[in-house]
Each structure stands twice: as structure tokens, then as C-alpha cells.
Short mmCIF file of C-alpha atoms in Angstrom, two decimals:
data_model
loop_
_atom_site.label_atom_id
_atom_site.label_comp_id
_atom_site.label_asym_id
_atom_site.label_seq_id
_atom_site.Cartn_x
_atom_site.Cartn_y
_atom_site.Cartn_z
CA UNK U 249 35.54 2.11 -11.30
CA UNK U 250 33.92 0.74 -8.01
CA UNK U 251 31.08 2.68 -6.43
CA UNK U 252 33.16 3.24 -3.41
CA UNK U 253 36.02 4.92 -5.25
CA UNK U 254 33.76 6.98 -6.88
CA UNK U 255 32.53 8.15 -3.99
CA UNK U 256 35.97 8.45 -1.89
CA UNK U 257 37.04 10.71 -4.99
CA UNK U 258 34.12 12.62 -4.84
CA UNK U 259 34.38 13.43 -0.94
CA UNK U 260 38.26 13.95 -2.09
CA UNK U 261 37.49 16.79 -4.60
CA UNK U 262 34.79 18.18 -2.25
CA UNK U 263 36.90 18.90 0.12
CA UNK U 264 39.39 19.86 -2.13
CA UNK U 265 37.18 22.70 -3.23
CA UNK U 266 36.08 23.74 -0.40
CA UNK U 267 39.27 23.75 2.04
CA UNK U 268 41.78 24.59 -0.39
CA UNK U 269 40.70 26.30 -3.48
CA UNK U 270 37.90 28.25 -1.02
CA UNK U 271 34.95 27.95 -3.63
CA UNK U 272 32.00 28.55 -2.33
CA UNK U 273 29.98 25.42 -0.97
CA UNK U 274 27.20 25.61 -3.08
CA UNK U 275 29.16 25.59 -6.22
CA UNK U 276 31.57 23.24 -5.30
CA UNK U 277 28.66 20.79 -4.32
CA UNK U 278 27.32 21.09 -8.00
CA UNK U 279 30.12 20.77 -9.49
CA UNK U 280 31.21 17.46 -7.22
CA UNK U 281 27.13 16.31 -8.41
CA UNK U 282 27.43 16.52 -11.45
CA UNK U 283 30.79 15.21 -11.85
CA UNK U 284 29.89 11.90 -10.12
CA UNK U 285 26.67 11.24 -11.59
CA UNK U 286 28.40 11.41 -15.27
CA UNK U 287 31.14 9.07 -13.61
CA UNK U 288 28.50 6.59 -12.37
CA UNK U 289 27.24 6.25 -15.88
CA UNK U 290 23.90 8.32 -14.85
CA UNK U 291 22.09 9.97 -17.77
CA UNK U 292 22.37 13.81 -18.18
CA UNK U 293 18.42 13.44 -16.99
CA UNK U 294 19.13 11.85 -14.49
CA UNK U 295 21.43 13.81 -12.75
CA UNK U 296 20.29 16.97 -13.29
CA UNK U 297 16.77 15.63 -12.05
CA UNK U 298 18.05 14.05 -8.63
CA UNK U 299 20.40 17.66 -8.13
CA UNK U 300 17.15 19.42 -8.78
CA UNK U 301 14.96 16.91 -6.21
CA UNK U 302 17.33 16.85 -3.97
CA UNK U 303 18.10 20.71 -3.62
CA UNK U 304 14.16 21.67 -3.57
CA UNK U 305 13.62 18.79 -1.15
CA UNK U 306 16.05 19.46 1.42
CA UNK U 307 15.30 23.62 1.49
CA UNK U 308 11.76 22.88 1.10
CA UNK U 309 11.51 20.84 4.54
CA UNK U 310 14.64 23.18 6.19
CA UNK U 311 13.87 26.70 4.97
CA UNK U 312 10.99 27.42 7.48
CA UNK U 313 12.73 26.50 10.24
CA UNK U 314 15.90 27.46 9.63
CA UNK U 315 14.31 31.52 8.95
CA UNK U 316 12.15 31.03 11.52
CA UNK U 317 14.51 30.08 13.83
CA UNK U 318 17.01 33.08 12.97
CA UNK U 319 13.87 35.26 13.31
CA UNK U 320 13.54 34.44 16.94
CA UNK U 321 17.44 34.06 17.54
CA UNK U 322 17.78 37.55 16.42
CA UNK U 323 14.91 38.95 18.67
CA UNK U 324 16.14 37.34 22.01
CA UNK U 325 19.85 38.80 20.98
CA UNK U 326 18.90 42.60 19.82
CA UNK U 327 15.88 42.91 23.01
CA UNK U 328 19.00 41.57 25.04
CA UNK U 329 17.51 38.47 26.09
CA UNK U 330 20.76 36.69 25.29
CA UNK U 331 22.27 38.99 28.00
CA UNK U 332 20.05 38.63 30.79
CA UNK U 333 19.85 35.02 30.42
CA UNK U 334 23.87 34.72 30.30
CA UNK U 335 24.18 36.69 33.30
CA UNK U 336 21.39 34.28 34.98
CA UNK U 337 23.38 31.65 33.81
CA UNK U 338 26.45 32.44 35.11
CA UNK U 339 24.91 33.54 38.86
CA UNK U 340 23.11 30.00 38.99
CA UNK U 341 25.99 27.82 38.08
CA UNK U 342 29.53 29.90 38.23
CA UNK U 343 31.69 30.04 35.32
CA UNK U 344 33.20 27.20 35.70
CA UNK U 345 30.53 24.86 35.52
CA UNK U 346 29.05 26.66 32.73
CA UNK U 347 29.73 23.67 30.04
CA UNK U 348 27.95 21.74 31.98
CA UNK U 349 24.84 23.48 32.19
CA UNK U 350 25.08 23.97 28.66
CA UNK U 351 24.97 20.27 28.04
CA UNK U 352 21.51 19.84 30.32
CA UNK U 353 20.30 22.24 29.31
CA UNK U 354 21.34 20.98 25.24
CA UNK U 355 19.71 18.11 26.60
CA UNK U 356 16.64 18.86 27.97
CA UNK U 357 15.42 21.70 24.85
CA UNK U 358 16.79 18.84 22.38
CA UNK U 359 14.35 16.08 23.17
CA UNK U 360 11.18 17.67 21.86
CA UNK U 361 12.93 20.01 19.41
CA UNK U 362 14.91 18.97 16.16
CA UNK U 363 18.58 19.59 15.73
CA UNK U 364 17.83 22.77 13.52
CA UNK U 365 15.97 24.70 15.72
CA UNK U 366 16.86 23.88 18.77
CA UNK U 367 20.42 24.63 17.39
CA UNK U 368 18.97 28.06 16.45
CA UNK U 369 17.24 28.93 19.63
CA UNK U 370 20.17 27.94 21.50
CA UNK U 371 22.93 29.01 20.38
CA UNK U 372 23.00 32.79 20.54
CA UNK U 373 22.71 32.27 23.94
CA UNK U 374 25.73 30.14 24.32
CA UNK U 375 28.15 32.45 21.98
CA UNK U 376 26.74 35.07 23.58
CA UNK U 377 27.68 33.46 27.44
CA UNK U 378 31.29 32.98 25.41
CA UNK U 379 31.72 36.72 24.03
CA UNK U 380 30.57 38.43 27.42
CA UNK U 381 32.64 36.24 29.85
CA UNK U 382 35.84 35.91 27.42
CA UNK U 383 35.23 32.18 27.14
CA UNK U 384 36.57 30.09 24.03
CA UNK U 385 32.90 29.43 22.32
CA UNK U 386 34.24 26.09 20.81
CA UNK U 387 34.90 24.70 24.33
CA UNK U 388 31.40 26.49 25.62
CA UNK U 389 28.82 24.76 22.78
CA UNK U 390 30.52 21.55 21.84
CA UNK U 391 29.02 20.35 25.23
CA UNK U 392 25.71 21.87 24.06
CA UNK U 393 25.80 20.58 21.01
CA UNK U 394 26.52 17.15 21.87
CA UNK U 395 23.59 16.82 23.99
CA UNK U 396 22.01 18.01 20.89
CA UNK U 397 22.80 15.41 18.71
CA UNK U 398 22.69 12.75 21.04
CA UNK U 399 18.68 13.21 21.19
CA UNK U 400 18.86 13.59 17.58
CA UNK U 401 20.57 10.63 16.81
CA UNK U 402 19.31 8.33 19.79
CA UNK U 403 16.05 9.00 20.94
CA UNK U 404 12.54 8.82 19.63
CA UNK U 405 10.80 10.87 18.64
CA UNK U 406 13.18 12.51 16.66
CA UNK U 407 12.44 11.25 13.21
CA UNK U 408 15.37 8.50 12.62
CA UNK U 409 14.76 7.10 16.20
CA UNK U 410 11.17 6.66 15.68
CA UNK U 411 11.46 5.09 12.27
CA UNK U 412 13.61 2.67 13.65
CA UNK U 413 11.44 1.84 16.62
CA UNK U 414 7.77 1.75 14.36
CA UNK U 415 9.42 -0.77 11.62
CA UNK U 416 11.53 -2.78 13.61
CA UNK U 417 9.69 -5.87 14.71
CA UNK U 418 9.57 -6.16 18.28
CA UNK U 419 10.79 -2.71 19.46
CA UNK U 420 8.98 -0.56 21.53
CA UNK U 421 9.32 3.34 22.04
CA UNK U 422 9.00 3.32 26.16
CA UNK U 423 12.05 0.78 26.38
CA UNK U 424 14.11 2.20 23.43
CA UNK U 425 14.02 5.43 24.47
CA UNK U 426 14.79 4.23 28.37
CA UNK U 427 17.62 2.55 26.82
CA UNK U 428 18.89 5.80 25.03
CA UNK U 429 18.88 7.99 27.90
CA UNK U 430 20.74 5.64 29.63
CA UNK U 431 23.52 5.34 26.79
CA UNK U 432 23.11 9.43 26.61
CA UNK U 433 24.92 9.73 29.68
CA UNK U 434 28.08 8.54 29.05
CA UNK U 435 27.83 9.44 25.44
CA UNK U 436 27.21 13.13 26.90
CA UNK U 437 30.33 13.44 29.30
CA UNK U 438 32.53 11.68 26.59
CA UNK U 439 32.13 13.75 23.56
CA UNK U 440 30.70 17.06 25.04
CA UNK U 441 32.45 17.60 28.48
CA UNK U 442 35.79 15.44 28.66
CA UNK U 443 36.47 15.93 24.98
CA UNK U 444 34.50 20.09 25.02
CA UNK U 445 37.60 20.36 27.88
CA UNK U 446 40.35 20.34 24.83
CA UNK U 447 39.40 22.60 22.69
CA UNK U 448 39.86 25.49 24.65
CA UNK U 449 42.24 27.00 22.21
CA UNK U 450 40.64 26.29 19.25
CA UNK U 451 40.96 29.73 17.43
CA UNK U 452 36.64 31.32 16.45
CA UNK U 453 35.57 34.19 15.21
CA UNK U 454 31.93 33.53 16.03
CA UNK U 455 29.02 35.48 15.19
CA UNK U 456 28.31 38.34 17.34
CA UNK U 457 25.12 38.34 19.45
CA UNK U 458 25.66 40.63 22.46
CA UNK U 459 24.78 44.51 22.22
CA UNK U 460 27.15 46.86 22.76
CA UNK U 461 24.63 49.24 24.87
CA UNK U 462 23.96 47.86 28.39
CA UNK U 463 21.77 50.34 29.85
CA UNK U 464 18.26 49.62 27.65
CA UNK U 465 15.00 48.22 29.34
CA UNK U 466 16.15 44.85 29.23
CA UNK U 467 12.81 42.24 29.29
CA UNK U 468 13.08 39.90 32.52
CA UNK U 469 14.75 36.54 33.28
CA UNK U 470 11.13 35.04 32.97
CA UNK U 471 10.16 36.19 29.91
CA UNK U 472 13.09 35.95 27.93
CA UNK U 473 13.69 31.90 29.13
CA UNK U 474 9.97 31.76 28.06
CA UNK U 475 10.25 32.99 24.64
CA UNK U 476 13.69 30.62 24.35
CA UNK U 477 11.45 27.75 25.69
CA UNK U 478 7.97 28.23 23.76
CA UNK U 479 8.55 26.35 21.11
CA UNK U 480 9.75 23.56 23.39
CA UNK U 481 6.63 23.71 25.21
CA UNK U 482 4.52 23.56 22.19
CA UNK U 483 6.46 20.90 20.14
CA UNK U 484 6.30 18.66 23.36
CA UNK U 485 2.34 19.30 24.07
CA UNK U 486 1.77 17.43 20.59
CA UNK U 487 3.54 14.25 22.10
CA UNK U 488 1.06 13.83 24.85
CA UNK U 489 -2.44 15.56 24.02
CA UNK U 490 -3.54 14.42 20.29
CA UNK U 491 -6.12 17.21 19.64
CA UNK U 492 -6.46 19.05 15.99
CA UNK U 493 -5.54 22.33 17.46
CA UNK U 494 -2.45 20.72 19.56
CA UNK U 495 -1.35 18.68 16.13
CA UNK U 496 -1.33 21.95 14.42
CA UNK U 497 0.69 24.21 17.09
CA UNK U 498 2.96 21.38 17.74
CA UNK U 499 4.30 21.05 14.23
CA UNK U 500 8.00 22.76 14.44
CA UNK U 501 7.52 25.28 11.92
CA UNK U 502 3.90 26.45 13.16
CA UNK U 503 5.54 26.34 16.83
CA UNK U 504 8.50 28.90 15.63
CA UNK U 505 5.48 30.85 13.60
CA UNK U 506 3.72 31.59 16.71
CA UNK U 507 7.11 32.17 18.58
CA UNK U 508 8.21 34.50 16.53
CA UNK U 509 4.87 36.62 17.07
CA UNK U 510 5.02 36.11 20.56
CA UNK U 511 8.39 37.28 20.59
CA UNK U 512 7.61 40.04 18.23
CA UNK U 513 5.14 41.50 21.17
CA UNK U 514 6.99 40.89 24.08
CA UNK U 515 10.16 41.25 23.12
CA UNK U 516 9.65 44.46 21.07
CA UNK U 517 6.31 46.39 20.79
CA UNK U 518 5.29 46.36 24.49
CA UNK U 519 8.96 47.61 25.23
CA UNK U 520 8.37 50.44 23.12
CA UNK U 521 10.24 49.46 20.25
CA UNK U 522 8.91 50.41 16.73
CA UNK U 523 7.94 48.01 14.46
CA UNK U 524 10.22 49.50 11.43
CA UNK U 525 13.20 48.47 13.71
CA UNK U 526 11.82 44.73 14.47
CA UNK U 527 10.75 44.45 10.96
CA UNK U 528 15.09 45.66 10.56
CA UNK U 529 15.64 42.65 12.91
CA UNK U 530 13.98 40.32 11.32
CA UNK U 531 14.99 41.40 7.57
CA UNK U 532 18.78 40.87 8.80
CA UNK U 533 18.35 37.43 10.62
CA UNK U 534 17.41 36.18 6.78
CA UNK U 535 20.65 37.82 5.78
CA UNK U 536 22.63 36.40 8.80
CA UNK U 537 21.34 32.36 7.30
CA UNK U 538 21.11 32.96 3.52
CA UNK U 539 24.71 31.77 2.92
CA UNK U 540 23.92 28.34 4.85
CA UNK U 541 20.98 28.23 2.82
CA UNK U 542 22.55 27.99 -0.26
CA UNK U 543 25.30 25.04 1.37
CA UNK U 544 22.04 22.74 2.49
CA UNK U 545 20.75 23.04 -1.03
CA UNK U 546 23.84 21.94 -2.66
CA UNK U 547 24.53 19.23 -0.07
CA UNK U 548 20.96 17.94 -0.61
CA UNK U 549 21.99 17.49 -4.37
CA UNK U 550 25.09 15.62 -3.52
CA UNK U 551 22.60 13.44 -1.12
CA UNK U 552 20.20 12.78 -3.46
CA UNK U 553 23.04 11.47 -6.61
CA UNK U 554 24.55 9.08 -4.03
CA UNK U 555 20.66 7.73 -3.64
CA UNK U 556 20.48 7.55 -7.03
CA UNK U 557 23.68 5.51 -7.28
CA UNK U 558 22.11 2.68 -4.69
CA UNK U 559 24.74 3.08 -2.51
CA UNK U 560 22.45 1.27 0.10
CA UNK U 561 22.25 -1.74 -2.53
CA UNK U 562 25.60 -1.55 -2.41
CA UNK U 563 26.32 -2.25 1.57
CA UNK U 564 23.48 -4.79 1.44
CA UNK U 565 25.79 -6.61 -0.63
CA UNK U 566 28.63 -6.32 1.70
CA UNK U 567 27.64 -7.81 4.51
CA UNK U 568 25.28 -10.12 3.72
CA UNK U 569 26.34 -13.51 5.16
CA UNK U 570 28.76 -11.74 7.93
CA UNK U 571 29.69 -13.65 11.47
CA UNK U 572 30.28 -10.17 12.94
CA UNK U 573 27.68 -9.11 16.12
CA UNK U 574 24.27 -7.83 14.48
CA UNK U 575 24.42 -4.79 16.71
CA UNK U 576 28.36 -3.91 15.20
CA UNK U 577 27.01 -4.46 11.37
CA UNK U 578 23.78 -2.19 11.67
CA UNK U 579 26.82 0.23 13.50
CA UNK U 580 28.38 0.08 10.46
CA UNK U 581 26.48 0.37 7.82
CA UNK U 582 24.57 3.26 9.12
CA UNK U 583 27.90 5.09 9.62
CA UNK U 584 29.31 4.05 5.95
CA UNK U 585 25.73 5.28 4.94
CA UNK U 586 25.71 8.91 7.40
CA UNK U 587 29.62 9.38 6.00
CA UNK U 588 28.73 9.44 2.38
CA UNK U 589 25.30 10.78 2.44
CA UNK U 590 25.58 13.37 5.33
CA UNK U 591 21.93 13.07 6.27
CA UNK U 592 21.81 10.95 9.73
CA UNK U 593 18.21 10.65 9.15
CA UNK U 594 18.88 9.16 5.83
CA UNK U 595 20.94 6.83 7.28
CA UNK U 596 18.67 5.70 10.08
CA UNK U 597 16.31 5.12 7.81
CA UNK U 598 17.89 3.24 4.87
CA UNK U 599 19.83 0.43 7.47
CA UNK U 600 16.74 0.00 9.07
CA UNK U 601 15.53 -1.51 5.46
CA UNK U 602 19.18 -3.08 4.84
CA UNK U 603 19.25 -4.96 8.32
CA UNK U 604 15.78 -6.14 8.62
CA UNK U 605 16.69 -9.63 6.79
CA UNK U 606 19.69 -9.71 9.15
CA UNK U 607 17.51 -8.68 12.75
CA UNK U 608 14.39 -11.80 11.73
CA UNK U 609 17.66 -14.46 11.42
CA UNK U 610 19.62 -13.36 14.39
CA UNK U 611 17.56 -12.56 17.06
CA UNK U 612 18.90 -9.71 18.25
CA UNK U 613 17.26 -6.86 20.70
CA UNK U 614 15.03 -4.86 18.25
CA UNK U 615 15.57 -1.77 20.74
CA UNK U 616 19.41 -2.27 21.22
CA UNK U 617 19.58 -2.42 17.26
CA UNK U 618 17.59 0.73 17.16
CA UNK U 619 20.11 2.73 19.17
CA UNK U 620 22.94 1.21 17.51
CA UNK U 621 21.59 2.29 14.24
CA UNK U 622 20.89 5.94 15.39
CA UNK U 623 24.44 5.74 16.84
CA UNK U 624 26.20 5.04 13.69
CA UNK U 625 24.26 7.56 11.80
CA UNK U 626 26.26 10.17 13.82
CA UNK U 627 29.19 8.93 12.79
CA UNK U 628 32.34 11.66 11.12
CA UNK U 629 29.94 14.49 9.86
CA UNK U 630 31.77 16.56 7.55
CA UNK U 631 31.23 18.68 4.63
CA UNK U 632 28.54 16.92 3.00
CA UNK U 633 25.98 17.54 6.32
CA UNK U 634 23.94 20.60 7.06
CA UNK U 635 24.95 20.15 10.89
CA UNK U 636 28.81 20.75 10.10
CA UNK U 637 27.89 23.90 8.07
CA UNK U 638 25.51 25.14 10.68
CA UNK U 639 28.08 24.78 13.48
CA UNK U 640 31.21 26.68 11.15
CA UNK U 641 29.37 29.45 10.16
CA UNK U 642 28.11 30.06 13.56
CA UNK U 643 31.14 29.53 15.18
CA UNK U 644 32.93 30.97 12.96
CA UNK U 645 35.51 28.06 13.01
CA UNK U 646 37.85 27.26 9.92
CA UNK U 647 37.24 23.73 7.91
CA UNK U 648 40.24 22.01 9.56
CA UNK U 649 39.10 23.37 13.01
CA UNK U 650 35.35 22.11 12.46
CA UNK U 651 36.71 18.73 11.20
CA UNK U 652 38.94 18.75 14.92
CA UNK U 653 36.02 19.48 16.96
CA UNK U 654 32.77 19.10 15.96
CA UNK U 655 33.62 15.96 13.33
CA UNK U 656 35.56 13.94 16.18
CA UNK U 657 32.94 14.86 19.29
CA UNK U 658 30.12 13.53 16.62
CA UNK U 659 32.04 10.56 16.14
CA UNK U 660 33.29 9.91 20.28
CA UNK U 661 29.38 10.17 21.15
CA UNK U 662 28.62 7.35 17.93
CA UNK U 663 31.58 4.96 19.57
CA UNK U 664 30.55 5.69 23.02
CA UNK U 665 27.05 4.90 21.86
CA UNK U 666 28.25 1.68 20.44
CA UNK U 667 29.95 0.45 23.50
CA UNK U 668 27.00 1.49 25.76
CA UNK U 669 24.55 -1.07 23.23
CA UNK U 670 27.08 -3.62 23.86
CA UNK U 671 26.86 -3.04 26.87
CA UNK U 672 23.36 -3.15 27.69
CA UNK U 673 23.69 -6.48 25.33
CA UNK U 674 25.50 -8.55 28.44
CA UNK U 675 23.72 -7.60 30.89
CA UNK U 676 20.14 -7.72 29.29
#
């Protein structure tokens, strides 16, 4: 049997699993592992060895920021943050327009910030916004979240984008990530706000993170929007002073270390709230995240089997010799490569080795190809990516339902991405 049947009848029986018989994720992911690496002819060693690298290597890198991250989400909703800066919200841009803001605001805390965390800072604020003002939370975060993967997928220096642009000959990170913003844009209005604007009735049952008692010593407008934006601030220091102190507070995890602390004081002891209730908090933020935990781990195994398979070998092979736009190909193969390995990084990465034989015969804008490649890698997430998991559980939003809004706006932004390279392409 063909590699790629293999692998469409692995994706076949995940889903299966998941959707229909309602095992849990991390199960059904090692059973779907295991399954295919006996199919592809891998050794019993060998698949148990790339589960076990590729569970321990995707919680080892995610685990600290994803705790981290619930730590401070959970502080900012139980001292009420996540109320005071909904109702600022809503003042300084009306209900209506409240979408939007979300998606500048997605924007702005997503180009320093990975997807992770700034998906963890951010959204208890948005479902939050959703519960207190009866609005659908699908049709409130999808812009958000949009604007969040655009910068992942995109823009340097989010760690695809900058691979691309430090081993692709001839690319450089000023005009690449000029070039992205400008592609953001439309990518943006397309997949967040036109398409956020239809799923208005998509049916959530979205994790709760508004307190039912209104009358507490809420902390201010300025220091709750500080503790949201600290990590920000300290992630994007490291990209413009290179100092050994600076290196070390700007690294994500360190950055949501101090945050939490920071949060920990201002947020709860100096508003006279014990520290056997915060340490509560913080003890049931791990609980809130230990389920997704589990789902990365097993999604890291699946990962790791299709690397083992040379699926990237694979697609080398496939369009080696093609008459088809340069630009279009690395499109494509990052997209066949984010669809079966989940990991948009992973695919970023891996076309950026496939194509460079293709970009040193074709000539083709090293920067354009960059953003094409980060574009395809955002292409149809689905069960086998941390990002869809991350977005269900907190949404609360059935398979089907994730796979109807945040699978198609993840795709819109990767065609709308597309277009906007080929578009730069004609008048460049």
C-alpha cells in the first residue's frame, strides 16, 4: 500500500475514533501510531521509539507554557481582571465592533508571543467578553484567533517564519516580514471578520471565566491590561536589546514565570487575598489543561511516525520536475505536509529543505516563497494539531463544529495568503 493511503486511512480511523466512537484523544492517537507504523513495515523498535520521542518532545517544549499560561489565565479571571477589561472593552469600542477589536488586538499580542500563550493569555478575556454580553464566543474569538495564526504562520520571528527567512538564500527578515503584514490584512478580514460573521449560531459550551460575585475589590483597568500584556513586553524586549539578562527574561516560558509572580502579587496578595486560595487558583488552572495535555502528547506521537515514514521524501518525489509556479508548489507541499503532520512549524520547516533545489533553478522571490510556505503550513488543521484541540476544549465546540469553524477560517487565511503572494508576485 502507498504511503499516502496509509496515511489517508490513518487520518480516516482517527477521526473515526475520536468523532464517532468518542475515545479519548490520547488513546485513539496511540492506537492510530501504532497501527500505522506496523502498516508502514516499521520495526516494533521503531515505533514504539518515535511514539515515545515524539510524545516527550512535544510536552517537553509545550508543558511550561501551556501551565504557565493557565496559571496566569486563571489569576486575571478569579481577581476579575477578565471583567474589568471586558467592560473596558466594550465602553471603548461598542458591542458591535467588538470582533474587530478582538482581531487587533489578536494581532498586535500575537507578533511577539507564540500561538500557545498568547492563545492562553487571551482568551479568557474574549469568552469572558462572550459570557457577560450574551455573545456567541465562536463568532467573538475566531476573529482573534485568526490574527493569531496569521503571525504564527506568516511572520518572523515566530519560529517557522524565521527558519524560512535565515535558510532561504536571498531573503531578508525586514522585507519578508513587510511583505507579511501586508498579506495579513486581507488574510485578517477574510478568515476572521467576514467569515467570524457566520458563525454566529454555532452552538458552545465554553469554559467559564467570569465570577458570579460582582461586588469584590476588583484590581484597575491598568493593572489588569498590564499583567495580560507583561509577557508581551518582555518576549518583545529580547528582539531589540541582546543583553544576558534580556535573553533570559525574554524566553516565553521565563516571561510567563515572572508573570505569573507578578500576577501572584498584584493580582492577589496586595488585594488581601490569602495565599491558600491563590495557591487553590493555581492548583485548578493545571486541572482546567491536563486533558489537552494528554491530546498534544499523543498527537506528537502520531507526528513523529509520519517523520519516521519520510513523508517529506515522499513529496520531494512528487513534484520534482513540475511546470507549476514555484510560489503554488512550496503552497502545496507545505499544506500536504501541515495536513498530515499537524505541526505548521514542522511543515515550514521541512519544505523549506524540499524546495531549496527548486528556489536556486527558478529564481523566484526568496521572501514571497517564505510567506507562501508559512501560508500553506496553515492549511485544514484538524485533529492531528494541538491548535484544533486547544480551540475545542476552550470553546467548548463539538468535533464537527471545530472542523466548520476553526478548520475552514485556518484554511480561508492560507488561500487568502496564497493569492496575496501572487499578488505581490505581479507587481514586484
Amino acid at each position: 500500500m502507498s504511503i499516502w493511503l496509509l496515511i489517508c486511512a490513518a487520518i480516516f480511523v482517527l477521526v473515526t475514533l475520536i468523532s464517532v466512537m468518542k475515545l479519548q484523544p490520547f488513546i485513539a492517537f496511540l492506537v492510530v501510531s501504532l497501527g500505522l507504523g506496523m502498516a508502514a513495515s516499521l520495526t516494533t523498535e521503531q515505533t514504539v521509539a518515535a511514539m515515545q520521542k515524539g510524545i516527550g518532545g512535544t510536552l517537553g517544549s509545550i508543558i511550561p507554557i501551556i501551565i504557565l499560561g493557565s496559571m496566569l489565565g486563571k489569576m486575571v479571571a478569579k481577581s476579575r481582571a477578565t471583567f474589568v477589561l471586558s467592560e473596558y472593552f466594550v465602553q471603548l469600542f461598542g458591542p458591535k465592533n467588538l470582533p474587530i477589536a478582538f482581531m487587533l488586538i489578536g494581532f498586535i499580542v500575537g507578533l511577539p508571543l507564540f500561538f500557545s500563550v498568547a492563545f492562553l493569555l487571551l482568551t479568557p478575556l474574549v469568552l469572558s467578553t462572550a459570557e457577560r454580553y450574551n455573545l456567541p464566543p465562536v463568532y467573538l474569538g475566531i476573529p482573534m484567533l485568526a490574527s493569531l495564526s496569521i503571525t504564527q504562520g506568516f511572520l518572523p520571528p515566530h519560529p517557522a517564519p524565521y527558519y524560512l527567512v535565515t535558510h532561504l538564500p536571498g531573503a531578508e527578515m525586514g522585507t519578508t516580514l513587510g511583505y507579511g503584514i501586508l498579506i495579513s490584512i486581507p488574510a485578517m478580514l477574510a478568515s476572521g471578520w467576514l467569515f467570524g460573521k457566520t458563525l454566529k449560531n454555532i452552538p458552545a459550551t465554553p469554559m467559564s471565566f467570569v465570577e458570579s460575585d460582582e461586588s469584590g475589590n476588583n484590581p484597575s483597568v491598568g493593572i489588569s491590561l498590564s499583567i495580560l500584556l507583561l509577557p508581551v513586553a518582555l518576549i518583545a524586549i529580547k528582539s531589540f536589546v541582546h543583553l544576558p539578562g534580556i535573553d533570559l527574561i525574554g524566553e516565553p516560558m521565563v516571561a510567563l514565570l515572572i508573570s505569573v509572580f507578578v500576577g501572584v502579587y498584584f493580582l492577589g496578595l496586595r488585594r488581601g487575598i490569602s495565599w491558600p486560595e491563590i495557591s487553590s487558583w493555581l492548583v485548578d488552572s493545571i486541572k482546567d489543561v491536563a486533558p489537552l495535555m494528554l491530546t498534544f502528547g499523543g498527537a506528537g506521537a502520531f507526528k513523529e511516525i509520519l517523520q519516521e515514514m519520510h513523508v517529506g521524501d515522499a513529496m520531494h518525489e512528487m513534484t520534482q520536475g513540475s511546470a507549476v509556479n514555484p510560489l503554488i508548489i512550496a503552497w502545496g507541499i507545505a499544506a500536504v505536509l501541515r495536513i498530515v503532520t499537524g505541526s505548521s512549524t514542522v511543515s515550514g520547516i521541512t519544505t523549506a529543505g524540499l524546495i531549496l533545489p527548486l528556489l536556486a533553478s527558478s529564481g523566484v522571490n526568496p521572501n514571497l516563497l517564505a510567506i507562501s510556505i508559512g501560508a500553506g503550513s496553515m492549511v485544514l488543521s484538524h485533529v492531528n494539531d494541538a491548535g484544533f484541540w486547544l480551540y475545542k476544549e476552550y470553546f467548548g465546540v463539538s468535533i464537527k463544529n471545530s472542523l466548520r469553524s476553526w478548520t475552514i477560517m485556518e484554511t480561508i487565511l492560507a488561500v487568502v495568503g496564497l493569492l496575496g503572494v501572487l499578488g505581490l508576485e505581479l507587481v514586484l
